[in-house]
mmCIF file with all atom_site columns, C-alpha atoms in Angstrom:
data_model
loop_
_atom_site.group_PDB
_atom_site.id
_atom_site.type_symbol
_atom_site.label_atom_id
_atom_site.label_alt_id
_atom_site.label_comp_id
_atom_site.label_asym_id
_atom_site.label_entity_id
_atom_site.label_seq_id
_atom_site.pdbx_PDB_ins_code
_atom_site.Cartn_x
_atom_site.Cartn_y
_atom_site.Cartn_z
_atom_site.occupancy
_atom_site.B_iso_or_equiv
_atom_site.pdbx_formal_charge
_atom_site.auth_seq_id
_atom_site.auth_comp_id
_atom_site.auth_asym_id
_atom_site.auth_atom_id
_atom_site.pdbx_PDB_model_num
ATOM 1   C CA . MET A 1 1   ? -40.348 -17.692 25.786 1.00 96.00 ? 1   MET A CA 1
ATOM 2   C CA . ILE A 1 2   ? -43.213 -20.129 26.333 1.00 98.00 ? 2   ILE A CA 1
ATOM 3   C CA . ILE A 1 3   ? -46.454 -18.987 27.957 1.00 98.00 ? 3   ILE A CA 1
ATOM 4   C CA . LEU A 1 4   ? -49.158 -21.518 28.813 1.00 98.00 ? 4   LEU A CA 1
ATOM 5   C CA . TYR A 1 5   ? -52.623 -19.994 29.103 1.00 98.00 ? 5   TYR A CA 1
ATOM 6   C CA . GLY A 1 6   ? -55.053 -22.073 31.124 1.00 96.00 ? 6   GLY A CA 1
ATOM 7   C CA . SER A 1 7   ? -56.556 -22.603 34.542 1.00 94.00 ? 7   SER A CA 1
ATOM 8   C CA . PRO A 1 8   ? -55.638 -24.852 37.475 1.00 94.00 ? 8   PRO A CA 1
ATOM 9   C CA . LEU A 1 9   ? -58.911 -26.833 37.230 1.00 94.00 ? 9   LEU A CA 1
ATOM 10  C CA . SER A 1 10  ? -58.637 -27.528 33.487 1.00 95.00 ? 10  SER A CA 1
ATOM 11  C CA . THR A 1 11  ? -57.676 -31.138 32.717 1.00 94.00 ? 11  THR A CA 1
ATOM 12  C CA . TYR A 1 12  ? -56.417 -30.171 29.268 1.00 96.00 ? 12  TYR A CA 1
ATOM 13  C CA . THR A 1 13  ? -54.243 -27.432 30.767 1.00 97.00 ? 13  THR A CA 1
ATOM 14  C CA . ALA A 1 14  ? -52.773 -30.037 33.130 1.00 97.00 ? 14  ALA A CA 1
ATOM 15  C CA . LYS A 1 15  ? -52.198 -32.334 30.133 1.00 97.00 ? 15  LYS A CA 1
ATOM 16  C CA . VAL A 1 16  ? -50.084 -29.695 28.361 1.00 98.00 ? 16  VAL A CA 1
ATOM 17  C CA . ARG A 1 17  ? -48.363 -28.648 31.594 1.00 97.00 ? 17  ARG A CA 1
ATOM 18  C CA . LEU A 1 18  ? -47.271 -32.245 32.096 1.00 97.00 ? 18  LEU A CA 1
ATOM 19  C CA . ALA A 1 19  ? -45.824 -32.480 28.582 1.00 97.00 ? 19  ALA A CA 1
ATOM 20  C CA . LEU A 1 20  ? -43.881 -29.260 29.135 1.00 98.00 ? 20  LEU A CA 1
ATOM 21  C CA . ASN A 1 21  ? -42.501 -30.486 32.460 1.00 97.00 ? 21  ASN A CA 1
ATOM 22  C CA . TRP A 1 22  ? -41.632 -33.951 31.137 1.00 97.00 ? 22  TRP A CA 1
ATOM 23  C CA . ARG A 1 23  ? -39.663 -32.199 28.402 1.00 96.00 ? 23  ARG A CA 1
ATOM 24  C CA . GLY A 1 24  ? -37.904 -30.014 30.957 1.00 95.00 ? 24  GLY A CA 1
ATOM 25  C CA . LEU A 1 25  ? -39.012 -26.817 29.215 1.00 97.00 ? 25  LEU A CA 1
ATOM 26  C CA . ALA A 1 26  ? -39.186 -23.530 31.087 1.00 97.00 ? 26  ALA A CA 1
ATOM 27  C CA . PHE A 1 27  ? -42.542 -21.775 30.763 1.00 98.00 ? 27  PHE A CA 1
ATOM 28  C CA . GLU A 1 28  ? -44.767 -19.206 32.415 1.00 97.00 ? 28  GLU A CA 1
ATOM 29  C CA . GLU A 1 29  ? -48.385 -20.020 33.181 1.00 97.00 ? 29  GLU A CA 1
ATOM 30  C CA . ARG A 1 30  ? -51.100 -17.371 33.010 1.00 96.00 ? 30  ARG A CA 1
ATOM 31  C CA . GLU A 1 31  ? -54.859 -17.064 33.191 1.00 94.00 ? 31  GLU A CA 1
ATOM 32  C CA . PRO A 1 32  ? -56.547 -16.240 29.845 1.00 93.00 ? 32  PRO A CA 1
ATOM 33  C CA . GLU A 1 33  ? -56.579 -12.528 29.114 1.00 87.00 ? 33  GLU A CA 1
ATOM 34  C CA . GLY A 1 34  ? -59.856 -11.093 30.357 1.00 85.00 ? 34  GLY A CA 1
ATOM 35  C CA . GLY A 1 35  ? -60.828 -14.467 31.796 1.00 83.00 ? 35  GLY A CA 1
ATOM 36  C CA . TYR A 1 36  ? -61.929 -17.749 30.292 1.00 82.00 ? 36  TYR A CA 1
ATOM 37  C CA . LYS A 1 37  ? -64.739 -17.306 27.709 1.00 82.00 ? 37  LYS A CA 1
ATOM 38  C CA . SER A 1 38  ? -64.368 -13.515 27.755 1.00 90.00 ? 38  SER A CA 1
ATOM 39  C CA . ALA A 1 39  ? -64.623 -11.418 24.600 1.00 91.00 ? 39  ALA A CA 1
ATOM 40  C CA . ALA A 1 40  ? -60.973 -10.460 25.030 1.00 92.00 ? 40  ALA A CA 1
ATOM 41  C CA . TRP A 1 41  ? -59.893 -14.095 25.078 1.00 93.00 ? 41  TRP A CA 1
ATOM 42  C CA . SER A 1 42  ? -62.120 -15.045 22.149 1.00 92.00 ? 42  SER A CA 1
ATOM 43  C CA . ALA A 1 43  ? -60.469 -12.242 20.176 1.00 92.00 ? 43  ALA A CA 1
ATOM 44  C CA . ARG A 1 44  ? -57.178 -14.105 20.583 1.00 93.00 ? 44  ARG A CA 1
ATOM 45  C CA . VAL A 1 45  ? -58.427 -17.706 20.419 1.00 93.00 ? 45  VAL A CA 1
ATOM 46  C CA . ALA A 1 46  ? -61.348 -18.105 18.027 1.00 90.00 ? 46  ALA A CA 1
ATOM 47  C CA . MET A 1 47  ? -63.171 -20.838 19.977 1.00 92.00 ? 47  MET A CA 1
ATOM 48  C CA . GLY A 1 48  ? -62.402 -19.185 23.306 1.00 91.00 ? 48  GLY A CA 1
ATOM 49  C CA . THR A 1 49  ? -60.942 -22.427 24.659 1.00 93.00 ? 49  THR A CA 1
ATOM 50  C CA . ILE A 1 50  ? -58.066 -23.304 26.954 1.00 96.00 ? 50  ILE A CA 1
ATOM 51  C CA . PRO A 1 51  ? -55.282 -24.209 27.000 1.00 97.00 ? 51  PRO A CA 1
ATOM 52  C CA . ALA A 1 52  ? -53.364 -22.109 24.526 1.00 97.00 ? 52  ALA A CA 1
ATOM 53  C CA . LEU A 1 53  ? -49.622 -21.824 24.073 1.00 98.00 ? 53  LEU A CA 1
ATOM 54  C CA . ASP A 1 54  ? -47.686 -18.692 23.144 1.00 98.00 ? 54  ASP A CA 1
ATOM 55  C CA . HIS A 1 55  ? -44.201 -19.510 21.877 1.00 98.00 ? 55  HIS A CA 1
ATOM 56  C CA . ASP A 1 56  ? -42.258 -16.346 21.104 1.00 97.00 ? 56  ASP A CA 1
ATOM 57  C CA . GLY A 1 57  ? -45.428 -14.663 19.862 1.00 96.00 ? 57  GLY A CA 1
ATOM 58  C CA . PHE A 1 58  ? -46.871 -17.653 18.008 1.00 97.00 ? 58  PHE A CA 1
ATOM 59  C CA . LEU A 1 59  ? -50.219 -18.510 19.613 1.00 97.00 ? 59  LEU A CA 1
ATOM 60  C CA . LEU A 1 60  ? -51.641 -22.002 19.295 1.00 97.00 ? 60  LEU A CA 1
ATOM 61  C CA . ALA A 1 61  ? -54.765 -23.612 20.767 1.00 96.00 ? 61  ALA A CA 1
ATOM 62  C CA . GLU A 1 62  ? -56.088 -27.201 21.157 1.00 95.00 ? 62  GLU A CA 1
ATOM 63  C CA . SER A 1 63  ? -54.114 -29.411 23.512 1.00 96.00 ? 63  SER A CA 1
ATOM 64  C CA . GLU A 1 64  ? -53.233 -32.234 21.113 1.00 95.00 ? 64  GLU A CA 1
ATOM 65  C CA . VAL A 1 65  ? -52.072 -29.764 18.460 1.00 96.00 ? 65  VAL A CA 1
ATOM 66  C CA . ILE A 1 66  ? -49.946 -28.049 21.103 1.00 98.00 ? 66  ILE A CA 1
ATOM 67  C CA . LEU A 1 67  ? -48.352 -31.379 22.082 1.00 97.00 ? 67  LEU A CA 1
ATOM 68  C CA . GLU A 1 68  ? -47.548 -32.172 18.443 1.00 96.00 ? 68  GLU A CA 1
ATOM 69  C CA . TYR A 1 69  ? -46.088 -28.686 17.984 1.00 98.00 ? 69  TYR A CA 1
ATOM 70  C CA . LEU A 1 70  ? -43.835 -29.154 21.006 1.00 98.00 ? 70  LEU A CA 1
ATOM 71  C CA . GLU A 1 71  ? -42.734 -32.520 19.602 1.00 97.00 ? 71  GLU A CA 1
ATOM 72  C CA . GLU A 1 72  ? -41.663 -30.952 16.323 1.00 96.00 ? 72  GLU A CA 1
ATOM 73  C CA . THR A 1 73  ? -40.165 -27.807 17.871 1.00 97.00 ? 73  THR A CA 1
ATOM 74  C CA . PHE A 1 74  ? -38.148 -29.569 20.580 1.00 96.00 ? 74  PHE A CA 1
ATOM 75  C CA . PRO A 1 75  ? -37.222 -32.910 18.938 1.00 92.00 ? 75  PRO A CA 1
ATOM 76  C CA . ASP A 1 76  ? -34.312 -33.516 21.303 1.00 91.00 ? 76  ASP A CA 1
ATOM 77  C CA . ARG A 1 77  ? -36.818 -34.058 24.115 1.00 89.00 ? 77  ARG A CA 1
ATOM 78  C CA . PRO A 1 78  ? -39.283 -36.444 22.447 1.00 95.00 ? 78  PRO A CA 1
ATOM 79  C CA . LEU A 1 79  ? -42.549 -37.821 23.772 1.00 97.00 ? 79  LEU A CA 1
ATOM 80  C CA . LEU A 1 80  ? -43.097 -39.803 20.573 1.00 97.00 ? 80  LEU A CA 1
ATOM 81  C CA . PRO A 1 81  ? -41.087 -42.940 19.749 1.00 95.00 ? 81  PRO A CA 1
ATOM 82  C CA . ALA A 1 82  ? -38.830 -43.008 16.690 1.00 94.00 ? 82  ALA A CA 1
ATOM 83  C CA . GLN A 1 83  ? -40.543 -45.724 14.660 1.00 96.00 ? 83  GLN A CA 1
ATOM 84  C CA . PRO A 1 84  ? -43.621 -44.778 12.556 1.00 97.00 ? 84  PRO A CA 1
ATOM 85  C CA . GLN A 1 85  ? -45.777 -47.671 13.772 1.00 97.00 ? 85  GLN A CA 1
ATOM 86  C CA . ALA A 1 86  ? -44.950 -46.988 17.409 1.00 96.00 ? 86  ALA A CA 1
ATOM 87  C CA . ARG A 1 87  ? -45.712 -43.295 16.859 1.00 96.00 ? 87  ARG A CA 1
ATOM 88  C CA . ALA A 1 88  ? -49.059 -44.235 15.341 1.00 97.00 ? 88  ALA A CA 1
ATOM 89  C CA . VAL A 1 89  ? -49.927 -46.338 18.405 1.00 97.00 ? 89  VAL A CA 1
ATOM 90  C CA . VAL A 1 90  ? -49.180 -43.377 20.707 1.00 97.00 ? 90  VAL A CA 1
ATOM 91  C CA . ARG A 1 91  ? -51.327 -41.081 18.582 1.00 97.00 ? 91  ARG A CA 1
ATOM 92  C CA . CYS A 1 92  ? -54.142 -43.636 18.551 1.00 97.00 ? 92  CYS A CA 1
ATOM 93  C CA . LEU A 1 93  ? -54.125 -43.879 22.346 1.00 97.00 ? 93  LEU A CA 1
ATOM 94  C CA . ALA A 1 94  ? -54.140 -40.088 22.623 1.00 97.00 ? 94  ALA A CA 1
ATOM 95  C CA . ARG A 1 95  ? -57.169 -39.951 20.316 1.00 96.00 ? 95  ARG A CA 1
ATOM 96  C CA . LEU A 1 96  ? -58.934 -42.629 22.368 1.00 97.00 ? 96  LEU A CA 1
ATOM 97  C CA . HIS A 1 97  ? -58.467 -40.383 25.369 1.00 97.00 ? 97  HIS A CA 1
ATOM 98  C CA . ASP A 1 98  ? -59.753 -37.211 23.722 1.00 96.00 ? 98  ASP A CA 1
ATOM 99  C CA . LEU A 1 99  ? -62.686 -38.731 21.828 1.00 96.00 ? 99  LEU A CA 1
ATOM 100 C CA . HIS A 1 100 ? -63.874 -41.709 23.883 1.00 96.00 ? 100 HIS A CA 1
ATOM 101 C CA . VAL A 1 101 ? -62.774 -41.373 27.515 1.00 97.00 ? 101 VAL A CA 1
ATOM 102 C CA . GLU A 1 102 ? -62.442 -37.707 28.489 1.00 96.00 ? 102 GLU A CA 1
ATOM 103 C CA . PRO A 1 103 ? -65.958 -36.693 27.300 1.00 96.00 ? 103 PRO A CA 1
ATOM 104 C CA . GLN A 1 104 ? -67.472 -39.395 29.514 1.00 95.00 ? 104 GLN A CA 1
ATOM 105 C CA . VAL A 1 105 ? -65.550 -38.065 32.497 1.00 97.00 ? 105 VAL A CA 1
ATOM 106 C CA . ARG A 1 106 ? -66.375 -34.431 31.730 1.00 95.00 ? 106 ARG A CA 1
ATOM 107 C CA . ALA A 1 107 ? -70.086 -35.286 31.819 1.00 94.00 ? 107 ALA A CA 1
ATOM 108 C CA . LEU A 1 108 ? -69.728 -36.023 35.538 1.00 95.00 ? 108 LEU A CA 1
ATOM 109 C CA . PHE A 1 109 ? -69.228 -32.346 36.368 1.00 95.00 ? 109 PHE A CA 1
ATOM 110 C CA . SER A 1 110 ? -72.874 -31.602 35.618 1.00 93.00 ? 110 SER A CA 1
ATOM 111 C CA . LEU A 1 111 ? -73.931 -34.360 38.022 1.00 93.00 ? 111 LEU A CA 1
ATOM 112 C CA . ILE A 1 112 ? -71.824 -32.802 40.783 1.00 93.00 ? 112 ILE A CA 1
ATOM 113 C CA . LYS A 1 113 ? -73.485 -29.432 40.121 1.00 91.00 ? 113 LYS A CA 1
ATOM 114 C CA . ASP A 1 114 ? -77.028 -30.782 39.813 1.00 88.00 ? 114 ASP A CA 1
ATOM 115 C CA . PRO A 1 115 ? -77.862 -33.921 41.842 1.00 78.00 ? 115 PRO A CA 1
ATOM 116 C CA . THR A 1 116 ? -81.298 -34.128 40.187 1.00 78.00 ? 116 THR A CA 1
ATOM 117 C CA . GLN A 1 117 ? -79.480 -35.612 37.192 1.00 78.00 ? 117 GLN A CA 1
ATOM 118 C CA . GLY A 1 118 ? -78.404 -38.592 39.306 1.00 74.00 ? 118 GLY A CA 1
ATOM 119 C CA . SER A 1 119 ? -80.317 -41.021 37.094 1.00 82.00 ? 119 SER A CA 1
ATOM 120 C CA . ARG A 1 120 ? -77.549 -40.573 34.513 1.00 90.00 ? 120 ARG A CA 1
ATOM 121 C CA . LEU A 1 121 ? -74.845 -41.717 36.927 1.00 93.00 ? 121 LEU A CA 1
ATOM 122 C CA . LEU A 1 122 ? -75.184 -45.470 36.466 1.00 92.00 ? 122 LEU A CA 1
ATOM 123 C CA . SER A 1 123 ? -75.288 -45.281 32.671 1.00 93.00 ? 123 SER A CA 1
ATOM 124 C CA . LEU A 1 124 ? -72.177 -43.081 32.644 1.00 94.00 ? 124 LEU A CA 1
ATOM 125 C CA . LYS A 1 125 ? -70.403 -45.488 34.988 1.00 95.00 ? 125 LYS A CA 1
ATOM 126 C CA . VAL A 1 126 ? -71.265 -48.516 32.830 1.00 95.00 ? 126 VAL A CA 1
ATOM 127 C CA . SER A 1 127 ? -70.237 -46.683 29.664 1.00 96.00 ? 127 SER A CA 1
ATOM 128 C CA . LEU A 1 128 ? -66.916 -45.461 31.047 1.00 97.00 ? 128 LEU A CA 1
ATOM 129 C CA . GLU A 1 129 ? -66.008 -48.832 32.562 1.00 97.00 ? 129 GLU A CA 1
ATOM 130 C CA . ASP A 1 130 ? -66.695 -50.426 29.175 1.00 97.00 ? 130 ASP A CA 1
ATOM 131 C CA . ARG A 1 131 ? -64.417 -47.917 27.446 1.00 97.00 ? 131 ARG A CA 1
ATOM 132 C CA . LEU A 1 132 ? -61.659 -48.502 29.982 1.00 97.00 ? 132 LEU A CA 1
ATOM 133 C CA . GLN A 1 133 ? -61.902 -52.246 29.389 1.00 97.00 ? 133 GLN A CA 1
ATOM 134 C CA . ARG A 1 134 ? -61.507 -51.579 25.671 1.00 97.00 ? 134 ARG A CA 1
ATOM 135 C CA . LEU A 1 135 ? -58.578 -49.257 26.365 1.00 97.00 ? 135 LEU A CA 1
ATOM 136 C CA . ALA A 1 136 ? -56.871 -51.991 28.364 1.00 96.00 ? 136 ALA A CA 1
ATOM 137 C CA . THR A 1 137 ? -56.946 -54.290 25.329 1.00 96.00 ? 137 THR A CA 1
ATOM 138 C CA . VAL A 1 138 ? -54.891 -51.868 23.207 1.00 95.00 ? 138 VAL A CA 1
ATOM 139 C CA . ALA A 1 139 ? -52.663 -50.126 25.766 1.00 97.00 ? 139 ALA A CA 1
ATOM 140 C CA . VAL A 1 140 ? -49.387 -51.622 26.955 1.00 95.00 ? 140 VAL A CA 1
ATOM 141 C CA . ALA A 1 141 ? -49.861 -49.880 30.341 1.00 94.00 ? 141 ALA A CA 1
ATOM 142 C CA . ASN A 1 142 ? -46.716 -51.498 31.763 1.00 90.00 ? 142 ASN A CA 1
ATOM 143 C CA . PRO A 1 143 ? -45.115 -49.342 32.824 1.00 94.00 ? 143 PRO A CA 1
ATOM 144 C CA . CYS A 1 144 ? -46.450 -46.580 30.492 1.00 96.00 ? 144 CYS A CA 1
ATOM 145 C CA . MET A 1 145 ? -49.460 -46.442 28.189 1.00 97.00 ? 145 MET A CA 1
ATOM 146 C CA . ALA A 1 146 ? -47.520 -47.192 25.016 1.00 96.00 ? 146 ALA A CA 1
ATOM 147 C CA . GLY A 1 147 ? -44.389 -48.896 26.277 1.00 93.00 ? 147 GLY A CA 1
ATOM 148 C CA . SER A 1 148 ? -41.393 -48.389 28.515 1.00 93.00 ? 148 SER A CA 1
ATOM 149 C CA . GLN A 1 149 ? -41.205 -44.583 28.361 1.00 93.00 ? 149 GLN A CA 1
ATOM 150 C CA . PRO A 1 150 ? -43.689 -41.774 29.005 1.00 95.00 ? 150 PRO A CA 1
ATOM 151 C CA . SER A 1 151 ? -45.237 -40.494 25.794 1.00 97.00 ? 151 SER A CA 1
ATOM 152 C CA . LEU A 1 152 ? -48.003 -38.243 24.523 1.00 97.00 ? 152 LEU A CA 1
ATOM 153 C CA . ALA A 1 153 ? -50.342 -41.173 25.212 1.00 97.00 ? 153 ALA A CA 1
ATOM 154 C CA . ASP A 1 154 ? -49.802 -40.756 28.953 1.00 98.00 ? 154 ASP A CA 1
ATOM 155 C CA . CYS A 1 155 ? -50.365 -37.008 29.192 1.00 97.00 ? 155 CYS A CA 1
ATOM 156 C CA . GLY A 1 156 ? -54.165 -37.007 28.997 1.00 97.00 ? 156 GLY A CA 1
ATOM 157 C CA . PHE A 1 157 ? -54.843 -40.220 30.886 1.00 97.00 ? 157 PHE A CA 1
ATOM 158 C CA . ALA A 1 158 ? -52.542 -39.124 33.734 1.00 97.00 ? 158 ALA A CA 1
ATOM 159 C CA . VAL A 1 159 ? -55.120 -36.438 34.533 1.00 97.00 ? 159 VAL A CA 1
ATOM 160 C CA . THR A 1 160 ? -58.396 -37.960 33.377 1.00 97.00 ? 160 THR A CA 1
ATOM 161 C CA . LEU A 1 161 ? -58.254 -41.352 35.086 1.00 97.00 ? 161 LEU A CA 1
ATOM 162 C CA . PRO A 1 162 ? -57.558 -39.929 38.577 1.00 96.00 ? 162 PRO A CA 1
ATOM 163 C CA . LEU A 1 163 ? -60.276 -37.358 37.890 1.00 97.00 ? 163 LEU A CA 1
ATOM 164 C CA . ALA A 1 164 ? -62.777 -40.061 36.942 1.00 97.00 ? 164 ALA A CA 1
ATOM 165 C CA . ARG A 1 165 ? -62.091 -42.072 40.084 1.00 96.00 ? 165 ARG A CA 1
ATOM 166 C CA . ARG A 1 166 ? -62.323 -38.946 42.263 1.00 97.00 ? 166 ARG A CA 1
ATOM 167 C CA . LEU A 1 167 ? -65.621 -37.752 40.756 1.00 96.00 ? 167 LEU A CA 1
ATOM 168 C CA . PHE A 1 168 ? -67.276 -41.163 40.949 1.00 96.00 ? 168 PHE A CA 1
ATOM 169 C CA . LEU A 1 169 ? -66.141 -41.449 44.569 1.00 95.00 ? 169 LEU A CA 1
ATOM 170 C CA . GLU A 1 170 ? -67.676 -38.038 45.292 1.00 95.00 ? 170 GLU A CA 1
ATOM 171 C CA . LEU A 1 171 ? -70.892 -39.259 43.678 1.00 94.00 ? 171 LEU A CA 1
ATOM 172 C CA . GLY A 1 172 ? -70.901 -42.402 45.813 1.00 92.00 ? 172 GLY A CA 1
ATOM 173 C CA . GLN A 1 173 ? -70.173 -44.852 42.996 1.00 92.00 ? 173 GLN A CA 1
ATOM 174 C CA . PRO A 1 174 ? -66.513 -46.018 43.055 1.00 94.00 ? 174 PRO A CA 1
ATOM 175 C CA . LEU A 1 175 ? -65.216 -46.650 39.557 1.00 95.00 ? 175 LEU A CA 1
ATOM 176 C CA . GLU A 1 176 ? -63.952 -50.113 38.604 1.00 94.00 ? 176 GLU A CA 1
ATOM 177 C CA . ILE A 1 177 ? -60.894 -50.021 36.374 1.00 94.00 ? 177 ILE A CA 1
ATOM 178 C CA . PRO A 1 178 ? -58.998 -52.944 34.789 1.00 95.00 ? 178 PRO A CA 1
ATOM 179 C CA . ALA A 1 179 ? -56.085 -54.348 36.798 1.00 94.00 ? 179 ALA A CA 1
ATOM 180 C CA . LYS A 1 180 ? -53.799 -53.481 33.887 1.00 94.00 ? 180 LYS A CA 1
ATOM 181 C CA . LEU A 1 181 ? -54.566 -49.799 34.348 1.00 96.00 ? 181 LEU A CA 1
ATOM 182 C CA . TRP A 1 182 ? -53.870 -50.033 38.080 1.00 93.00 ? 182 TRP A CA 1
ATOM 183 C CA . VAL A 1 183 ? -50.310 -51.112 37.179 1.00 93.00 ? 183 VAL A CA 1
ATOM 184 C CA . TRP A 1 184 ? -50.045 -48.039 34.977 1.00 96.00 ? 184 TRP A CA 1
ATOM 185 C CA . GLU A 1 185 ? -51.424 -45.781 37.741 1.00 94.00 ? 185 GLU A CA 1
ATOM 186 C CA . ASP A 1 186 ? -48.793 -47.123 40.141 1.00 93.00 ? 186 ASP A CA 1
ATOM 187 C CA . THR A 1 187 ? -46.101 -46.086 37.641 1.00 94.00 ? 187 THR A CA 1
ATOM 188 C CA . MET A 1 188 ? -47.596 -42.616 37.323 1.00 95.00 ? 188 MET A CA 1
ATOM 189 C CA . ALA A 1 189 ? -47.869 -42.272 41.108 1.00 93.00 ? 189 ALA A CA 1
ATOM 190 C CA . ALA A 1 190 ? -44.109 -42.866 41.377 1.00 95.00 ? 190 ALA A CA 1
ATOM 191 C CA . ASP A 1 191 ? -43.264 -40.183 38.809 1.00 95.00 ? 191 ASP A CA 1
ATOM 192 C CA . ARG A 1 192 ? -42.190 -37.120 40.785 1.00 95.00 ? 192 ARG A CA 1
ATOM 193 C CA . THR A 1 193 ? -42.494 -34.712 37.860 1.00 96.00 ? 193 THR A CA 1
ATOM 194 C CA . LEU A 1 194 ? -46.034 -35.855 37.188 1.00 96.00 ? 194 LEU A CA 1
ATOM 195 C CA . GLN A 1 195 ? -47.084 -35.566 40.823 1.00 95.00 ? 195 GLN A CA 1
ATOM 196 C CA . GLN A 1 196 ? -45.633 -32.057 41.123 1.00 95.00 ? 196 GLN A CA 1
ATOM 197 C CA . THR A 1 197 ? -47.362 -31.082 37.889 1.00 95.00 ? 197 THR A CA 1
ATOM 198 C CA . LEU A 1 198 ? -50.754 -32.314 39.041 1.00 95.00 ? 198 LEU A CA 1
ATOM 199 C CA . ALA A 1 199 ? -50.585 -30.746 42.503 1.00 96.00 ? 199 ALA A CA 1
ATOM 200 C CA . PRO A 1 200 ? -52.194 -27.405 41.465 1.00 94.00 ? 200 PRO A CA 1
ATOM 201 C CA . TRP A 1 201 ? -54.883 -29.279 39.530 1.00 96.00 ? 201 TRP A CA 1
ATOM 202 C CA . ARG A 1 202 ? -55.698 -31.533 42.499 1.00 96.00 ? 202 ARG A CA 1
ATOM 203 C CA . ASP A 1 203 ? -55.953 -28.535 44.833 1.00 97.00 ? 203 ASP A CA 1
ATOM 204 C CA . ALA A 1 204 ? -58.268 -26.733 42.396 1.00 96.00 ? 204 ALA A CA 1
ATOM 205 C CA . LEU A 1 205 ? -60.409 -29.849 41.974 1.00 97.00 ? 205 LEU A CA 1
ATOM 206 C CA . GLU A 1 206 ? -60.865 -30.337 45.716 1.00 97.00 ? 206 GLU A CA 1
ATOM 207 C CA . ALA A 1 207 ? -61.784 -26.662 46.147 1.00 96.00 ? 207 ALA A CA 1
ATOM 208 C CA . TRP A 1 208 ? -64.339 -26.981 43.336 1.00 96.00 ? 208 TRP A CA 1
ATOM 209 C CA . LEU A 1 209 ? -65.862 -30.117 44.857 1.00 96.00 ? 209 LEU A CA 1
ATOM 210 C CA . LEU A 1 210 ? -66.091 -28.486 48.263 1.00 95.00 ? 210 LEU A CA 1
ATOM 211 C CA . ALA A 1 211 ? -68.086 -25.615 46.781 1.00 93.00 ? 211 ALA A CA 1
ATOM 212 C CA . PHE A 1 212 ? -70.760 -28.051 45.549 1.00 90.00 ? 212 PHE A CA 1
ATOM 213 C CA . ARG A 1 213 ? -70.710 -30.487 48.462 1.00 85.00 ? 213 ARG A CA 1
ATOM 214 C CA . ARG A 1 214 ? -73.990 -30.749 50.303 1.00 73.00 ? 214 ARG A CA 1
ATOM 215 C CA . PRO A 1 215 ? -74.400 -31.493 54.030 1.00 67.00 ? 215 PRO A CA 1
#
């Protein structure tokens, strides 16, 4: 049995949920025991983070580690290509997401909460647009990030790029993304599994934004 611990608003939970659904794996999704960042949850996951995956009693945290574990445990439903160099490219793109793109997007949440930090908005926009331009030079992005099939490289970006555009729009500064990435987004928009997977995340995001929206 597979249990995914996370929350609807978490982008990294959505990333793992997408990988599970693309693989066609049955799983149950639960809130962290005692709540996110609770003492009870930290007793199970040392850093107190989400998501975490329980597979028949084996508990594992950190989204990218979870995705690699699923790849090795369910090799008949791969999200990594067969050739070593192609696999390395997918892993590189996934690292670019986690280290260079997602943190820039996550920083926008504090601006939504506290508009007095608005002076940071332009610098974050310039920085993220620069990183997306760099991403476009290394990604295939036609139709998928690393080639013709969905891979681990798509899982994070499929959540983070729509999130970035939505948050910048909420902040009144539409994000400019390279045309190459628009082609990729069109492919993702046509993927029914992906859209069904992201529906709970989108609903949670809109509810969160509404709570901080000012008249």
